[in-house]
Amino acid sequence: MTSNHADVDDRTVAALTEVMSVLDSVGRVRNVPGLYLVVSSSGSEYLVDMAEGRCECPDDSHRPSVTCKHRRRVAFVIGERPIPEWANQDALDDQFGLHVDANSTRAVPDGGVAQVTADNSSVTQSGNGPFTVEPGDDPRTKRAKREAIDVSFLQKPGRYEVYSELDSVYMVDVLEETCSCPDEASRCKHLRRVDIEIRTGLVPRPDGRLPDA
Ligand SMILES: [Zn+2]
Ligand SMILES: [Zn+2]
């Protein structure tokens, strides 16, 4: 414990040392400036939007004042935030910056750690269709509405196949309320999306019957 590092918290340490991969050229983040995919050692994937200052992980999306370790990691990897001097090269995760075409920078001895400022994003509203994002929607519901997700009915009862923007295919069971994706939240965006599509009649109902015309 050294008092010099009062501004260093656990999330920063985690951002520097935990095993994570930051990707900027796959699937839904390919060629999208400011968007990164952070894959954790457990296999969870989180979309980080550096322009909006957002990450889809529970830590970040449930607490607006928090800058989660994924966002911090991306900031270090792309050089937006200098790697603090105290961070021993050996302690850094081996994956550091391997997958991103940017150079991380190290802080100069007397330099402070730059703060990443995140402006508050505003939600645009238009109309009120089933895919309209409402201000009260939580982040997963927003993504369930916004993202290019394809749902198709697979088998009775309640099995659906979900194609995500990342070219991944997940199995959703609406009766069991399960999804095969790595999201640990109780209701991931795929489940939410399937629910929305069932409610709006875009896919057959769980019993396989076609929606009423
Ligand atoms: Zn995060
Ligand atoms: Zn899912």
Coordinates of C-alpha atoms and ligand atoms in Angstrom, one line a residue:
M1 CA 0.0 0.0 0.0
T2 CA 1.6 3.2 -1.1
S3 CA -0.1 6.5 -0.8
N4 CA 1.2 7.6 -4.1
H5 CA -1.4 5.5 -5.9
A6 CA -4.5 6.7 -4.2
D7 CA -6.1 7.1 -7.7
V8 CA -5.4 3.5 -8.6
D9 CA -8.3 1.3 -7.8
D10 CA -9.1 -2.3 -8.3
R11 CA -10.7 -1.9 -11.7
T12 CA -7.5 -0.3 -13.0
V13 CA -5.4 -3.1 -11.6
A14 CA -7.9 -5.6 -13.2
A15 CA -7.8 -3.8 -16.5
L16 CA -4.0 -4.1 -16.5
T17 CA -3.5 -7.6 -15.3
E18 CA -6.6 -9.7 -16.0
V19 CA -6.6 -12.0 -19.0
M20 CA -8.7 -10.2 -21.6
S21 CA -8.5 -9.8 -25.3
V22 CA -9.4 -6.5 -26.9
L23 CA -10.6 -7.0 -30.5
D24 CA -11.3 -4.3 -33.0
S25 CA -11.6 -6.1 -36.3
V26 CA -14.2 -8.8 -35.9
G27 CA -17.9 -9.1 -36.3
R28 CA -19.9 -6.2 -35.1
V29 CA -16.9 -4.0 -34.3
R30 CA -15.2 -4.4 -37.6
N31 CA -14.5 -1.0 -39.2
V32 CA -16.5 0.8 -36.6
P33 CA -14.4 3.5 -35.0
G34 CA -14.5 3.5 -31.3
L35 CA -16.1 0.1 -30.9
Y36 CA -14.2 -2.7 -29.3
L37 CA -15.0 -6.2 -28.2
V38 CA -13.4 -7.3 -25.0
V39 CA -13.4 -11.1 -24.4
S40 CA -12.7 -12.1 -20.8
S41 CA -11.0 -15.3 -19.7
S42 CA -14.3 -16.8 -18.9
G43 CA -15.4 -16.3 -22.5
S44 CA -17.8 -13.5 -21.9
E45 CA -17.8 -10.8 -24.6
Y46 CA -18.5 -7.2 -23.9
L47 CA -19.0 -4.5 -26.4
V48 CA -17.2 -1.4 -25.4
D49 CA -18.2 1.9 -27.0
M50 CA -15.4 4.4 -26.4
A51 CA -17.1 7.2 -28.1
E52 CA -20.2 6.9 -25.9
G53 CA -18.2 5.8 -22.9
R54 CA -20.1 2.6 -22.4
C55 CA -19.6 -1.1 -21.9
E56 CA -22.3 -3.7 -21.9
C57 CA -21.0 -5.5 -18.8
P58 CA -23.1 -5.5 -15.6
D59 CA -20.6 -3.5 -13.7
D60 CA -20.7 -0.6 -16.2
S61 CA -24.3 -0.7 -17.3
H62 CA -25.8 -0.8 -13.8
R63 CA -23.7 2.0 -12.4
P64 CA -23.4 5.1 -14.6
S65 CA -20.6 6.6 -12.5
V66 CA -18.4 3.5 -13.0
T67 CA -15.8 3.1 -15.6
C68 CA -15.5 -0.7 -15.8
K69 CA -12.3 -2.6 -16.2
H70 CA -13.1 -3.4 -19.8
R71 CA -13.3 0.3 -20.8
R72 CA -10.1 1.0 -18.8
R73 CA -8.4 -1.9 -20.6
V74 CA -9.4 -0.6 -24.0
A75 CA -8.2 2.9 -23.0
F76 CA -4.8 1.5 -22.1
V77 CA -4.6 -0.7 -25.2
I78 CA -5.3 2.1 -27.6
G79 CA -3.1 4.5 -25.8
E80 CA -5.9 6.8 -24.8
R81 CA -4.7 6.4 -21.3
P82 CA -1.1 5.9 -20.5
I83 CA -0.1 2.7 -18.7
P84 CA 0.9 3.9 -15.3
E85 CA 4.5 3.8 -14.4
W86 CA 3.9 1.5 -11.4
A87 CA 2.6 -1.2 -13.7
N88 CA 5.4 -3.6 -14.1
Q89 CA 5.6 -5.0 -17.6
D90 CA 5.7 -8.5 -16.2
A91 CA 2.4 -8.0 -14.4
L92 CA 0.6 -6.9 -17.5
D93 CA -1.6 -9.5 -19.1
D94 CA 0.2 -11.3 -21.9
Q95 CA -2.6 -10.6 -24.3
F96 CA -2.1 -6.9 -23.8
G97 CA -2.8 -5.1 -27.1
L98 CA -2.1 -8.1 -29.2
H99 CA -5.2 -7.8 -31.3
V100 CA -5.5 -4.1 -31.8
D101 CA -3.7 -2.0 -34.2
A102 CA -2.7 0.8 -31.9
N103 CA 0.1 1.5 -29.6
S104 CA -0.3 1.8 -25.9
T105 CA 1.8 4.4 -24.3
R106 CA 3.5 4.5 -20.9
A107 CA 3.2 7.4 -18.6
V108 CA 6.2 9.6 -18.2
P109 CA 7.7 9.5 -14.7
D110 CA 6.0 12.6 -13.5
G111 CA 2.9 12.3 -15.6
G112 CA -0.5 11.8 -14.2
V113 CA -2.9 9.2 -15.4
A114 CA -5.1 10.8 -18.0
Q115 CA -8.8 10.7 -17.3
V116 CA -11.1 9.4 -19.9
T117 CA -14.1 11.5 -20.0
A118 CA -17.4 10.0 -21.0
D119 CA -20.1 12.3 -22.1
N120 CA -23.6 11.3 -21.2
S121 CA -25.2 9.6 -24.1
S122 CA -28.7 10.6 -25.0
V123 CA -31.1 8.1 -26.2
T124 CA -32.9 9.0 -29.4
Q125 CA -36.6 8.4 -29.5
S126 CA -38.8 8.1 -32.5
G127 CA -42.1 6.5 -32.9
N128 CA -43.1 3.7 -30.6
G129 CA -42.8 0.4 -32.5
P130 CA -41.7 -2.8 -30.8
F131 CA -38.0 -2.0 -31.5
T132 CA -38.2 1.6 -30.4
V133 CA -35.7 2.2 -27.6
E134 CA -37.4 3.7 -24.6
P135 CA -35.5 5.8 -22.0
G136 CA -36.4 3.3 -19.3
D137 CA -35.0 0.3 -21.1
D138 CA -32.0 -1.3 -19.6
P139 CA -28.9 -1.7 -21.7
R140 CA -29.7 -5.3 -22.7
T141 CA -33.2 -4.4 -23.8
K142 CA -31.7 -1.6 -25.8
R143 CA -29.3 -3.9 -27.5
A144 CA -32.0 -6.5 -28.0
K145 CA -34.0 -3.8 -29.9
R146 CA -31.1 -2.2 -31.8
E147 CA -28.8 -4.9 -32.9
A148 CA -29.1 -6.9 -36.1
I149 CA -30.3 -10.1 -34.5
D150 CA -32.1 -12.8 -36.5
V151 CA -34.6 -15.0 -34.7
S152 CA -36.0 -18.2 -36.1
F153 CA -38.3 -20.8 -34.6
L154 CA -36.5 -24.1 -34.1
Q155 CA -38.7 -26.6 -32.4
K156 CA -41.6 -27.0 -30.0
P157 CA -41.9 -26.0 -27.3
G158 CA -40.2 -22.7 -27.2
R159 CA -36.9 -23.3 -28.9
Y160 CA -35.5 -20.5 -31.0
E161 CA -32.3 -20.0 -32.9
V162 CA -30.7 -16.6 -32.7
Y163 CA -28.1 -15.3 -35.0
S164 CA -26.2 -12.4 -33.6
E165 CA -24.3 -9.7 -35.4
L166 CA -21.1 -11.5 -34.4
D167 CA -22.0 -14.4 -36.6
S168 CA -22.7 -16.4 -33.5
V169 CA -25.7 -18.7 -33.2
Y170 CA -27.3 -19.2 -29.9
M171 CA -30.1 -21.4 -28.7
V172 CA -32.9 -19.7 -26.7
D173 CA -35.5 -21.7 -24.8
V174 CA -38.2 -19.3 -23.8
L175 CA -39.9 -21.7 -21.5
E176 CA -36.7 -22.5 -19.6
E177 CA -35.6 -18.9 -20.0
T178 CA -32.2 -20.0 -21.1
C179 CA -29.8 -19.0 -23.8
S180 CA -26.5 -20.6 -24.8
C181 CA -24.6 -17.3 -25.0
P182 CA -21.9 -16.5 -22.5
D183 CA -23.9 -13.6 -20.9
E184 CA -24.4 -14.4 -17.3
A185 CA -27.3 -12.1 -16.8
S186 CA -30.6 -13.8 -16.0
R187 CA -32.1 -12.4 -19.2
C188 CA -29.7 -11.8 -22.0
K189 CA -30.4 -9.7 -25.0
H190 CA -31.2 -12.8 -27.1
L191 CA -34.0 -13.9 -24.8
R192 CA -35.3 -10.3 -24.7
R193 CA -35.2 -10.1 -28.5
V194 CA -37.1 -13.4 -28.9
D195 CA -39.7 -12.2 -26.5
I196 CA -40.2 -9.0 -28.5
E197 CA -40.4 -10.9 -31.7
I198 CA -43.0 -13.3 -30.3
R199 CA -45.1 -10.5 -28.9
T200 CA -45.0 -8.7 -32.2
G201 CA -45.8 -11.8 -34.2
L202 CA -42.6 -11.9 -36.1
V203 CA -41.9 -15.5 -35.2
P204 CA -44.2 -18.3 -34.2
R205 CA -45.3 -18.6 -30.6
P206 CA -43.6 -21.1 -28.3
D207 CA -46.1 -23.8 -29.1
G208 CA -45.1 -23.4 -32.7
R209 CA -48.4 -21.9 -33.8
L210 CA -48.3 -19.1 -36.2
P211 CA -49.2 -15.7 -34.9
D212 CA -52.8 -14.7 -35.4
A213 CA -53.1 -12.7 -38.6
Ligands
ZN1 ZN -17.3 -3.6 -18.9
ZN2 ZN -28.1 -14.8 -25.0

